Coordinates of C-alpha atoms in Angstrom, one line a residue:
X1 CA -81.1 -1.4 4.1
X2 CA -78.4 -2.1 1.4
X3 CA -76.0 0.3 3.1
X4 CA -76.6 -1.3 6.5
X5 CA -76.1 -4.8 5.1
X6 CA -72.9 -3.8 3.3
X7 CA -71.6 -2.1 6.5
X8 CA -72.3 -5.2 8.6
X9 CA -70.8 -7.5 5.9
X10 CA -67.6 -5.3 5.8
X11 CA -67.3 -5.4 9.6
X12 CA -67.7 -9.2 9.7
X13 CA -65.2 -9.6 6.9
X14 CA -62.7 -7.9 9.1
X15 CA -63.7 -9.6 12.3
X16 CA -63.6 -13.1 10.9
X17 CA -59.8 -13.1 11.2
X18 CA -60.1 -12.4 14.9
X19 CA -62.6 -15.3 15.3
X20 CA -60.3 -17.6 13.4
X21 CA -57.9 -17.6 16.4
X22 CA -60.6 -18.0 19.0
X23 CA -60.1 -21.0 21.4
X24 CA -62.5 -23.6 22.6
X25 CA -63.2 -21.7 25.9
X26 CA -64.1 -18.5 24.0
X27 CA -66.5 -20.3 21.7
X28 CA -68.1 -22.3 24.5
X29 CA -68.7 -19.0 26.3
X30 CA -70.5 -17.7 23.2
X31 CA -72.6 -20.8 23.1
X32 CA -73.5 -20.5 26.7
X33 CA -74.4 -16.8 26.2
X34 CA -76.7 -17.9 23.3
X35 CA -78.4 -20.5 25.5
X36 CA -78.9 -18.0 28.3
X37 CA -80.5 -15.5 25.9
X38 CA -82.8 -18.2 24.6
X39 CA -83.8 -19.1 28.2
X40 CA -84.5 -15.4 28.8
X41 CA -86.9 -15.2 25.8
X42 CA -88.3 -18.8 26.0
X43 CA -91.9 -17.7 26.8
X44 CA -91.8 -15.2 24.0
X45 CA -90.7 -17.9 21.6
X46 CA -93.7 -20.0 22.5
X47 CA -96.0 -17.1 22.0
X48 CA -94.5 -16.3 18.7
X49 CA -94.8 -19.9 17.5
X50 CA -98.4 -20.0 18.6
X51 CA -99.2 -16.8 16.7
X52 CA -97.2 -17.9 13.5
X53 CA -98.3 -21.5 13.3
X54 CA -100.7 -22.2 16.2
X55 CA -98.1 -24.6 17.7
X56 CA -98.8 -25.7 21.2
X57 CA -96.2 -24.9 23.9
X58 CA -95.5 -28.6 24.4
X59 CA -94.9 -29.2 20.6
X60 CA -92.8 -26.0 20.4
X61 CA -90.7 -27.1 23.4
X62 CA -90.0 -30.6 22.1
X63 CA -89.5 -29.8 18.4
X64 CA -87.9 -26.3 18.6
X65 CA -86.5 -25.1 21.9
X66 CA -85.4 -28.2 23.8
X67 CA -84.0 -29.5 20.6
X68 CA -81.7 -26.4 20.4
X69 CA -80.7 -26.6 24.1
X70 CA -79.6 -30.2 23.4
X71 CA -77.7 -29.1 20.3
X72 CA -75.9 -26.4 22.3
X73 CA -75.1 -28.7 25.3
X74 CA -73.7 -31.4 22.9
X75 CA -71.5 -28.8 21.2
X76 CA -70.2 -27.4 24.5
X77 CA -69.4 -30.9 25.8
X78 CA -67.5 -32.0 22.7
X79 CA -66.1 -28.8 21.1
X80 CA -62.6 -29.1 22.6
X81 CA -62.1 -32.5 21.0
X82 CA -63.7 -31.4 17.7
X83 CA -61.2 -28.6 17.5
X84 CA -58.1 -30.7 18.1
X85 CA -55.9 -31.4 15.0
X86 CA -56.6 -34.9 13.9
X87 CA -53.6 -37.3 13.3
X88 CA -53.5 -39.2 10.0
X89 CA -51.2 -41.9 8.6
X90 CA -47.9 -41.5 6.8
X91 CA -46.9 -42.1 3.1
X92 CA -43.7 -43.6 1.7
X93 CA -42.5 -40.1 0.7
X94 CA -43.0 -38.9 4.2
X95 CA -42.1 -41.8 6.5
X96 CA -40.7 -39.4 9.1
X97 CA -43.3 -36.6 8.5
X98 CA -46.1 -35.7 10.8
X99 CA -49.6 -35.4 9.2
X100 CA -52.5 -33.5 10.6
X101 CA -56.0 -32.2 9.7
X102 CA -56.7 -28.8 11.1
X103 CA -60.2 -27.5 11.4
X104 CA -60.4 -23.8 10.5
X105 CA -63.5 -21.6 10.2
X106 CA -65.0 -21.0 6.8
X107 CA -65.2 -17.3 7.7
X108 CA -68.3 -15.3 7.0
X109 CA -71.5 -17.3 6.7
X110 CA -75.0 -16.7 5.6
X111 CA -77.8 -18.7 7.1
X112 CA -81.3 -18.6 5.5
X113 CA -84.0 -20.4 7.4
X114 CA -87.6 -21.4 6.6
X115 CA -91.0 -20.8 8.3
X116 CA -92.0 -24.3 9.3
X117 CA -89.7 -24.8 12.2
X118 CA -88.5 -21.2 12.3
X119 CA -86.6 -21.3 15.6
X120 CA -85.0 -24.7 15.3
X121 CA -83.9 -24.4 11.7
X122 CA -82.2 -21.0 12.3
X123 CA -80.6 -21.8 15.6
X124 CA -79.2 -25.3 14.8
X125 CA -76.9 -24.2 12.0
X126 CA -76.0 -21.0 14.0
X127 CA -74.8 -23.2 16.9
X128 CA -72.5 -25.1 14.5
X129 CA -71.3 -21.9 12.9
X130 CA -70.4 -20.4 16.3
X131 CA -68.7 -23.7 17.4
X132 CA -66.6 -23.6 14.2
X133 CA -65.5 -20.0 14.9
X134 CA -67.4 -18.1 12.2
X135 CA -69.1 -14.8 11.8
X136 CA -72.7 -15.1 10.5
X137 CA -75.5 -13.1 9.0
X138 CA -79.0 -14.5 9.6
X139 CA -82.1 -14.2 7.4
X140 CA -85.2 -15.8 9.0
X141 CA -88.4 -16.3 7.1
X142 CA -90.8 -13.4 6.8
X143 CA -93.7 -15.8 6.8
X144 CA -93.1 -16.6 10.4
X145 CA -92.6 -13.0 11.3
X146 CA -93.2 -13.1 15.0
X147 CA -90.6 -15.8 15.5
X148 CA -88.2 -14.0 13.2
X149 CA -88.5 -10.9 15.4
X150 CA -87.7 -12.9 18.5
X151 CA -84.7 -14.5 16.9
X152 CA -83.3 -11.1 16.0
X153 CA -83.9 -9.9 19.6
X154 CA -82.0 -13.0 21.0
X155 CA -79.1 -12.3 18.6
X156 CA -79.0 -8.6 19.5
X157 CA -79.0 -9.6 23.2
X158 CA -75.8 -11.7 23.1
X159 CA -73.8 -10.8 20.0
X160 CA -72.3 -7.7 18.4
X161 CA -73.1 -7.0 14.7
X162 CA -69.5 -7.7 13.7
X163 CA -69.9 -11.3 14.8
X164 CA -73.6 -12.3 14.3
X165 CA -76.3 -10.1 12.9
X166 CA -80.0 -10.8 12.0
X167 CA -81.9 -9.1 9.2
X168 CA -85.7 -9.4 8.7
X169 CA -87.2 -9.1 5.3
X170 CA -88.7 -10.8 2.3
X171 CA -87.3 -12.4 -0.9
X172 CA -85.9 -9.1 -2.0
X173 CA -83.6 -9.1 1.1
X174 CA -82.5 -12.7 0.3
X175 CA -81.6 -11.5 -3.2
X176 CA -79.4 -8.7 -1.8
X177 CA -77.6 -11.0 0.6
X178 CA -77.1 -13.8 -2.0
X179 CA -75.2 -11.3 -4.2
X180 CA -72.5 -10.9 -1.5
X181 CA -69.3 -13.1 -1.6
X182 CA -70.0 -15.2 1.6
X183 CA -67.5 -17.9 2.5
X184 CA -70.4 -20.3 3.1
X185 CA -74.1 -20.3 2.7
X186 CA -76.4 -22.6 4.7
X187 CA -80.0 -22.7 3.3
X188 CA -83.0 -24.6 4.5
X189 CA -86.1 -24.6 2.3
X190 CA -87.7 -25.9 -0.9
X191 CA -85.8 -27.6 -3.7
X192 CA -86.8 -24.9 -6.1
X193 CA -85.4 -22.1 -4.0
X194 CA -82.4 -24.3 -3.2
X195 CA -81.5 -24.2 -6.9
X196 CA -81.7 -20.4 -6.9
X197 CA -79.4 -20.2 -3.8
X198 CA -76.9 -22.6 -5.4
X199 CA -76.8 -20.6 -8.7
X200 CA -76.2 -17.4 -6.7
X201 CA -73.5 -19.0 -4.7
X202 CA -71.7 -20.2 -7.8
X203 CA -71.1 -16.6 -8.9
X204 CA -68.9 -16.0 -5.9
X205 CA -67.7 -19.7 -5.6
X206 CA -69.3 -19.8 -2.1
X207 CA -69.6 -23.2 -0.7
X208 CA -73.2 -24.2 0.2
X209 CA -75.1 -26.5 2.4
X210 CA -78.7 -27.1 1.2
X211 CA -81.3 -28.7 3.5
X212 CA -84.2 -29.3 1.2
X213 CA -87.1 -31.8 1.2
X214 CA -88.9 -34.0 -1.2
X215 CA -91.4 -36.8 -1.0
X216 CA -90.3 -39.0 1.9
X217 CA -91.8 -42.5 1.4
X218 CA -93.0 -44.9 4.1
X219 CA -92.9 -48.6 3.1
X220 CA -95.0 -51.0 5.2
X221 CA -94.6 -54.7 4.5
X222 CA -96.8 -57.7 5.3
X223 CA -95.0 -58.4 8.6
X224 CA -95.4 -54.9 10.1
X225 CA -97.5 -54.2 13.2
X226 CA -100.2 -52.0 11.6
X227 CA -101.5 -50.5 14.9
X228 CA -98.0 -49.5 16.0
X229 CA -97.1 -48.2 12.5
X230 CA -100.2 -46.2 12.2
X231 CA -99.7 -44.5 15.5
X232 CA -96.1 -43.5 14.7
X233 CA -97.0 -42.4 11.2
X234 CA -99.9 -40.3 12.5
X235 CA -97.6 -38.5 14.9
X236 CA -94.9 -38.0 12.3
X237 CA -97.3 -36.9 9.6
X238 CA -99.4 -34.5 11.7
X239 CA -96.8 -32.8 13.9
X240 CA -96.9 -29.2 12.7
X241 CA -99.9 -30.2 10.5
X242 CA -97.6 -32.0 8.2
X243 CA -95.4 -29.0 7.5
X244 CA -92.2 -31.0 8.2
X245 CA -89.5 -31.6 5.7
X246 CA -89.1 -35.2 6.9
X247 CA -92.8 -36.0 7.4
X248 CA -93.9 -39.3 5.9
X249 CA -95.2 -38.0 2.6
X250 CA -96.9 -41.1 1.2
X251 CA -97.4 -44.7 2.2
X252 CA -96.6 -47.9 0.2
X253 CA -98.4 -50.9 1.5
X254 CA -99.5 -54.4 0.3
X255 CA -103.0 -54.1 -1.2
X256 CA -104.6 -56.5 1.2
X257 CA -103.4 -54.4 4.2
X258 CA -104.6 -51.0 3.1
X259 CA -108.1 -51.0 4.7
X260 CA -106.8 -52.3 8.0
X261 CA -104.1 -49.6 8.0
X262 CA -106.6 -46.8 7.2
X263 CA -108.7 -47.9 10.2
X264 CA -105.7 -48.0 12.6
X265 CA -104.6 -44.6 11.3
X266 CA -108.0 -43.1 11.8
X267 CA -108.1 -44.4 15.4
X268 CA -104.6 -43.1 16.1
X269 CA -105.4 -39.6 14.6
X270 CA -108.7 -39.4 16.5
X271 CA -107.0 -40.4 19.8
X272 CA -104.2 -37.8 19.3
X273 CA -105.9 -34.8 17.8
X274 CA -109.6 -34.9 18.4
X275 CA -111.6 -34.1 21.5
X276 CA -114.2 -36.4 23.0
X277 CA -117.0 -34.6 21.3
X278 CA -115.5 -35.3 17.9
X279 CA -114.1 -31.8 17.3
X280 CA -110.5 -31.2 16.2
X281 CA -108.4 -30.0 19.1
X282 CA -107.0 -26.8 17.7
X283 CA -104.9 -26.4 20.9
X284 CA -102.7 -29.3 19.8
X285 CA -103.0 -29.1 16.0
X286 CA -101.1 -26.4 14.0
X287 CA -102.5 -24.3 11.3
X288 CA -101.3 -24.0 7.7
X289 CA -98.9 -21.1 7.6
X290 CA -100.9 -18.9 5.2
X291 CA -103.7 -18.6 2.7
X292 CA -101.4 -19.4 -0.3
X293 CA -100.2 -22.7 1.2
X294 CA -103.7 -23.5 2.3
X295 CA -105.0 -23.1 -1.2
X296 CA -102.0 -25.1 -2.6
X297 CA -102.8 -28.1 -0.4
X298 CA -106.5 -27.8 -1.2
X299 CA -105.7 -27.8 -4.9
X300 CA -103.6 -31.0 -4.5
X301 CA -106.6 -32.8 -2.9
X302 CA -109.1 -31.6 -5.5
X303 CA -106.7 -32.6 -8.4
X304 CA -106.4 -36.1 -6.9
X305 CA -110.1 -36.5 -6.5
X306 CA -110.7 -35.3 -10.1
X307 CA -108.4 -38.1 -11.3
X308 CA -110.2 -40.9 -9.5
X309 CA -108.9 -40.8 -5.9
X310 CA -111.1 -41.2 -2.9
X311 CA -111.0 -39.9 0.8
X312 CA -111.7 -42.8 3.2
X313 CA -111.0 -40.6 6.2
X314 CA -110.9 -36.9 6.9
X315 CA -110.7 -34.1 4.3
X316 CA -112.6 -31.3 6.1
X317 CA -111.2 -27.8 5.7
X318 CA -111.7 -24.5 7.5
X319 CA -110.2 -21.4 5.6
X320 CA -111.1 -19.0 8.4
X321 CA -108.7 -20.8 10.8
X322 CA -106.3 -22.0 8.0
X323 CA -106.9 -25.5 9.1
X324 CA -106.9 -28.6 6.9
X325 CA -108.0 -31.7 8.9
X326 CA -106.1 -34.9 8.8
X327 CA -107.0 -36.8 5.6
X328 CA -106.2 -40.1 3.8
X329 CA -106.2 -40.5 0.0
X330 CA -106.5 -43.8 -1.8
X331 CA -106.9 -45.0 -5.4
X332 CA -104.5 -42.4 -6.7
X333 CA -103.5 -41.9 -10.3
X334 CA -99.8 -41.6 -11.1
X335 CA -100.7 -38.4 -12.9
X336 CA -102.0 -36.8 -9.7
X337 CA -100.1 -33.6 -8.7
X338 CA -100.0 -34.8 -5.1
X339 CA -97.7 -37.6 -6.2
X340 CA -95.3 -35.2 -8.0
X341 CA -94.6 -32.6 -5.4
X342 CA -93.9 -32.5 -1.7
X343 CA -97.3 -32.2 0.1
X344 CA -96.1 -30.3 3.2
X345 CA -99.5 -30.7 4.8
X346 CA -101.7 -33.2 6.7
X347 CA -102.8 -35.3 3.7
X348 CA -101.6 -38.9 3.5
X349 CA -101.7 -40.6 0.1
X350 CA -101.6 -44.5 0.1
X351 CA -100.3 -46.5 -2.8
X352 CA -100.6 -50.3 -2.9
X353 CA -97.9 -52.7 -4.1
X354 CA -97.6 -56.5 -4.7
X355 CA -93.9 -57.2 -4.1
X356 CA -91.1 -55.5 -2.2
X357 CA -89.2 -54.9 -5.5
X358 CA -92.3 -53.1 -6.8
X359 CA -92.3 -50.8 -3.8
X360 CA -88.5 -50.2 -4.3
X361 CA -89.1 -49.4 -8.0
X362 CA -91.9 -46.9 -7.1
X363 CA -89.5 -45.1 -4.7
X364 CA -86.7 -45.0 -7.2
X365 CA -88.9 -43.5 -9.9
X366 CA -89.0 -40.3 -7.8
X367 CA -86.2 -37.9 -6.7
X368 CA -84.1 -39.0 -3.8
X369 CA -86.0 -38.2 -0.6
X370 CA -84.7 -36.5 2.5
X371 CA -86.1 -39.4 4.6
X372 CA -87.3 -43.0 4.0
X373 CA -89.2 -45.0 6.6
X374 CA -89.6 -48.8 6.8
X375 CA -92.1 -50.7 8.9
X376 CA -91.3 -54.4 9.0
X377 CA -90.3 -57.4 11.1
X378 CA -88.5 -59.0 8.2
X379 CA -84.8 -58.3 8.3
X380 CA -84.3 -59.5 4.7
X381 CA -87.0 -57.0 3.5
X382 CA -85.5 -54.2 5.6
X383 CA -82.0 -54.6 4.2
X384 CA -83.2 -55.1 0.7
X385 CA -85.0 -51.8 0.8
X386 CA -82.1 -49.9 2.4
X387 CA -79.6 -51.4 0.0
X388 CA -81.6 -50.7 -3.2
X389 CA -82.8 -47.1 -2.4
X390 CA -81.2 -43.8 -1.6
X391 CA -82.3 -41.3 1.0
X392 CA -80.9 -38.6 3.2
X393 CA -81.7 -40.7 6.3
X394 CA -83.8 -43.7 7.3
X395 CA -85.7 -44.9 10.3
X396 CA -86.8 -48.5 10.7
X397 CA -90.1 -49.0 12.6
X398 CA -90.3 -45.3 13.5
X399 CA -90.3 -41.9 11.9
X400 CA -88.6 -38.5 12.4
X401 CA -86.4 -39.5 15.4
X402 CA -83.1 -39.7 13.4
X403 CA -83.1 -35.9 13.4
X404 CA -82.8 -35.8 17.2
X405 CA -79.5 -37.7 17.5
X406 CA -76.6 -35.2 17.2
X407 CA -74.3 -38.2 16.7
X408 CA -75.9 -38.8 13.3
X409 CA -75.5 -36.7 10.2
X410 CA -78.7 -35.0 9.0
X411 CA -78.9 -34.0 5.4
X412 CA -80.3 -34.9 2.0
X413 CA -78.9 -36.1 -1.3
X414 CA -79.3 -34.5 -4.7
X415 CA -82.8 -33.0 -4.9
X416 CA -83.3 -33.4 -1.1
X417 CA -80.1 -31.5 -0.2
X418 CA -76.4 -31.2 -0.1
X419 CA -74.2 -31.5 3.0
X420 CA -75.1 -32.4 6.5
X421 CA -75.6 -30.8 9.9
X422 CA -76.0 -31.4 13.7
X423 CA -73.3 -32.2 16.2
X424 CA -69.8 -32.7 14.8
X425 CA -71.2 -32.9 11.3
X426 CA -72.4 -29.4 11.6
X427 CA -69.1 -28.3 13.0
X428 CA -67.4 -29.8 10.0
X429 CA -69.9 -28.2 7.6
X430 CA -68.8 -24.7 8.9
X431 CA -65.1 -25.7 8.9
X432 CA -62.5 -26.2 6.3
X433 CA -60.5 -29.4 6.8
X434 CA -57.0 -28.2 6.2
X435 CA -54.3 -30.7 5.4
X436 CA -50.9 -30.0 7.1
X437 CA -47.7 -31.9 6.6
X438 CA -44.7 -31.3 8.9
X439 CA -41.8 -32.8 6.9
X440 CA -38.9 -34.2 8.8
X441 CA -35.3 -33.3 7.9
X442 CA -34.9 -37.0 7.1
X443 CA -37.2 -37.4 4.1
X444 CA -37.2 -39.5 1.0
X445 CA -38.9 -37.1 -1.4
X446 CA -35.6 -36.4 -3.3
X447 CA -35.8 -39.9 -4.7
X448 CA -38.5 -38.8 -7.1
X449 CA -36.7 -35.5 -8.1
X450 CA -35.2 -35.1 -11.6
X451 CA -33.1 -36.1 -13.3
X452 CA -34.9 -39.4 -13.9
X453 CA -32.2 -41.4 -15.6
X454 CA -31.3 -44.6 -13.8
X455 CA -34.2 -44.3 -11.5
X456 CA -36.3 -47.1 -12.8
X457 CA -35.6 -49.0 -9.6
X458 CA -37.5 -46.3 -7.7
X459 CA -40.7 -47.0 -9.7
X460 CA -40.3 -50.7 -9.1
X461 CA -39.8 -50.1 -5.4
X462 CA -42.8 -47.8 -5.2
X463 CA -45.1 -50.3 -7.0
X464 CA -44.2 -52.9 -4.4
X465 CA -44.7 -50.7 -1.4
X466 CA -48.0 -49.0 -2.5

């Protein structure tokens, strides 16, 4: 395996200089070929996601496949403009100069993707890497092995190894790859592993993009429509059984609205995910990825209950099908582990507050989240929360949908990530913005050359102009 990896790495190192000179038409053709290959294997993708995560075909289409078709189409439509050198303004020392920003490929990139949205979270950065003119080595998650296998088949179908190559394997493979001097590393996964990736990248001074996670709060104020909020939160929380990096992680709500919200949430969850006979509809509700994660979530619930929390709704578990039913936790202690780590499961803790500032303070006590959600009709409250908190992205009166707009950057801050992706932001992530100045023969730079005697007037003149 090491010999094969080194051989591919060496081939891509050589080929990246050819790709550097590729034009928009050539890159668009590659993106079109990728889309055609995905279309060819679309049914196989749905089967793989069903087997890995018990995702329904509809959910897989919306959150994984159609999402990537949209990303590809947006890149194809806009790539020619993205690649054009950008004009910028002049300075006093270059009044006659021409200034441009050129977008050049980073070169040879490593993309490591997770298991929760295994197709989308590999293909989205790959689309950006191709659009920017890079070579890439891909390492999908071994936990979603069937989807990983399909990803590698798609790549083999439309790329040569010297341009894009996919390797399947566990953490040992990641360690081998991270020791190589990539020009850029794009990692999606947990904050803990993100630190490992960044440490490894530092040894080779590889630039990194980290798409991580964290505890994404949802603040509901006393003006919010609870029925509407509950329905949106239920969808956002329980899509993929809560195994979503931007899922609403916990709720902050005025104490006198908690019971009403729980009732609306229960009704929304029942309507969306339960059959008429009261049984959970497993055809539309994903499973927990494996036994380890099942037991981790189970442990978080048990720890919260042992510290005084209660479950007003849900809480049933079925180890044989790796299913944790939708659940709500109230009366939580600050010492509960579920309030210290990202849940990544279908359990919704609810914390009550008295004032908007108290809710803000609770959010700011934790690491900066990947997403923050606000449900309110009060513009003053909305802007107060946005202004006084930090998050990778925010939705007001909705959840998740900001990730679907390729005109918006998607990414975290500090513990929830570094850098951004999607659309032009992804193109720039995989590009180096190179400053280029074309100096005119009529320039004023010599005014600041030595000798400096009798040039005090130049400093006075510069101070007035700058």
